[in-house]
Amino acid sequence: MSPSRTWSAVATTFVLCLGLLALAPAGTGAAASDLVLVPTATTVTGSNPGVGALRLSAVASSELQSYSTGVMVFEIDGRKPVTVPLGRYVIAGRKGDLPAPDEYTAVADFTGLHQQGTYHATATYLPDEGSGAEGSGSEVTTTLTRKVDESTLTFNPNARGRAVELLFSVQAYPPNALVGTVVVRDRSLGGAVVSQHRHVRAGQAGFATIRNVSRGVHRYRARFVPLPRLADTLRGSVVTVDLAVGR
């Protein structure tokens, strides 16, 4: 090929490249930082689930949707921030988490606060990278007024021949915390103690079996007794059940 033809081919290729660039869609190659993010709004509410406890619940939403990805960062006066993924519930300072009421809500409990203190709290939404949403925040002021927590004792004795199975649980705040002792007495035998569990945790089931029980109707009374350190802030509870054994 002659030099003149070679230069002609190069020139033609250059012109074609310029044409392709001109036809490229506008915005091609734009940086991710140039993308417009969807504004969001964070809504936070405060409540008093137990003595000295503040519960913060927060959701993030735009005009079109609520978000189930990303995290909420909760802060209250004088406490370290707590980061909670949407859809989860945590108690500050404790390991592990639990499901939140729904996948859009993040929940954090702060415990050990003054029983009647007033606290300023904030929640900040941090979306996942690439979600198309921008972060947002909200705040709330909550006064803690609860002075005493109520406990609920569930007690279910069950006779199997001359064996009696005892099933019980204590509902109290906070969940999974060591809260006290459950004592089961047989009132038909002069109130004799037939079962005692000292290390009862809130929300966890306890189980025991009594064998060689005399035939007849027995009146079992289960009593939950709070730990001494909780005696002023958590009320005990009692359940009595009549049970026919050996029939």
XYZ file of C-alpha atoms in Angstrom, residues 61-199:
139
model
C -38.778 5.876 54.041
C -39.059 7.946 50.863
C -42.155 9.018 48.978
C -42.196 5.672 47.180
C -41.061 3.075 49.700
C -39.853 2.075 53.140
C -36.341 0.681 53.376
C -35.275 -2.707 54.744
C -31.544 -2.386 54.038
C -28.997 -0.234 55.804
C -28.562 0.544 59.497
C -29.836 2.914 62.169
C -27.407 4.596 64.536
C -29.116 5.378 67.859
C -27.752 7.828 70.431
C -29.002 9.094 73.768
C -27.507 11.513 76.296
C -24.295 10.208 77.803
C -24.286 6.786 76.120
C -22.235 5.296 73.295
C -24.001 5.117 69.913
C -25.582 1.779 69.009
C -25.757 0.608 65.401
C -28.677 -1.677 64.503
C -29.456 -3.195 61.066
C -33.001 -2.632 59.876
C -35.160 -5.582 60.879
C -33.240 -6.261 64.137
C -33.618 -5.524 67.853
C -30.696 -5.157 70.276
C -30.178 -4.340 73.943
C -27.204 -2.009 74.272
C -24.238 -3.676 75.924
C -25.481 -7.233 75.354
C -24.303 -9.712 72.755
C -26.585 -10.883 70.001
C -29.828 -9.511 68.621
C -33.416 -10.537 67.943
C -35.881 -9.917 65.112
C -37.617 -6.535 65.130
C -41.411 -6.331 64.688
C -40.859 -6.093 60.905
C -38.047 -5.903 58.351
C -38.271 -2.096 58.061
C -37.813 -1.272 61.748
C -34.663 -1.084 63.874
C -35.031 -1.211 67.663
C -32.520 -0.477 70.437
C -32.993 -0.640 74.214
C -30.817 1.357 76.602
C -30.987 0.018 80.159
C -29.697 1.091 83.567
C -31.010 4.651 83.203
C -32.514 6.793 85.937
C -36.077 5.659 86.566
C -37.601 9.105 86.080
C -35.033 10.765 83.845
C -35.780 12.684 80.649
C -33.587 11.835 77.679
C -32.920 13.345 74.288
C -32.400 10.653 71.639
C -31.553 10.597 67.934
C -31.698 8.044 65.139
C -29.639 8.376 61.951
C -30.300 6.257 58.867
C -27.223 5.099 56.930
C -28.289 3.373 53.687
C -26.298 0.639 52.006
C -23.959 1.777 49.262
C -25.693 1.579 45.916
C -29.201 1.555 47.388
C -30.037 4.860 45.706
C -31.193 6.376 49.003
C -29.619 9.162 50.992
C -29.227 9.195 54.763
C -31.468 11.098 57.149
C -32.001 11.621 60.859
C -34.624 12.351 63.478
C -34.801 13.021 67.221
C -37.157 12.500 70.151
C -37.332 13.382 73.848
C -38.652 10.674 76.187
C -39.332 10.727 79.918
C -39.017 7.485 81.858
C -41.862 7.143 84.352
C -42.068 3.404 85.076
C -41.235 2.645 88.721
C -42.148 -1.049 89.009
C -42.204 -3.849 86.434
C -44.877 -6.538 86.534
C -43.888 -10.156 86.038
C -46.083 -12.862 84.537
C -45.561 -16.454 85.670
C -46.827 -19.215 83.387
C -47.148 -22.566 85.166
C -48.383 -25.818 83.571
C -48.169 -29.049 85.624
C -49.026 -32.227 83.729
C -49.673 -35.695 85.206
C -48.301 -38.810 83.492
C -49.309 -41.708 85.651
C -47.723 -40.994 89.031
C -45.172 -38.602 87.585
C -45.838 -34.879 87.426
C -44.113 -32.703 84.847
C -43.730 -29.042 85.759
C -43.334 -26.489 82.998
C -42.984 -22.788 83.766
C -41.650 -19.501 82.442
C -41.436 -15.919 83.678
C -42.147 -12.974 81.431
C -40.280 -9.919 82.666
C -38.060 -7.146 81.353
C -35.476 -7.364 79.915
C -35.702 -10.666 78.007
C -33.116 -13.317 78.844
C -32.012 -11.466 81.994
C -31.506 -13.371 85.249
C -34.549 -12.302 87.262
C -35.065 -14.624 90.242
C -36.325 -17.936 91.623
C -39.379 -20.122 90.999
C -40.520 -22.285 93.927
C -43.207 -24.945 93.470
C -45.030 -26.248 96.548
C -47.595 -29.008 96.932
C -50.303 -27.471 99.128
C -51.931 -30.896 99.501
C -48.828 -32.082 101.361
C -48.736 -29.216 103.819
C -46.974 -26.861 101.455
C -43.885 -29.013 100.903
C -41.414 -27.690 98.345
C -41.333 -30.094 95.404
C -39.228 -28.053 92.989
C -37.013 -24.976 93.190
C -35.183 -23.163 90.401
C -32.909 -20.324 91.485
C -31.453 -19.083 88.215
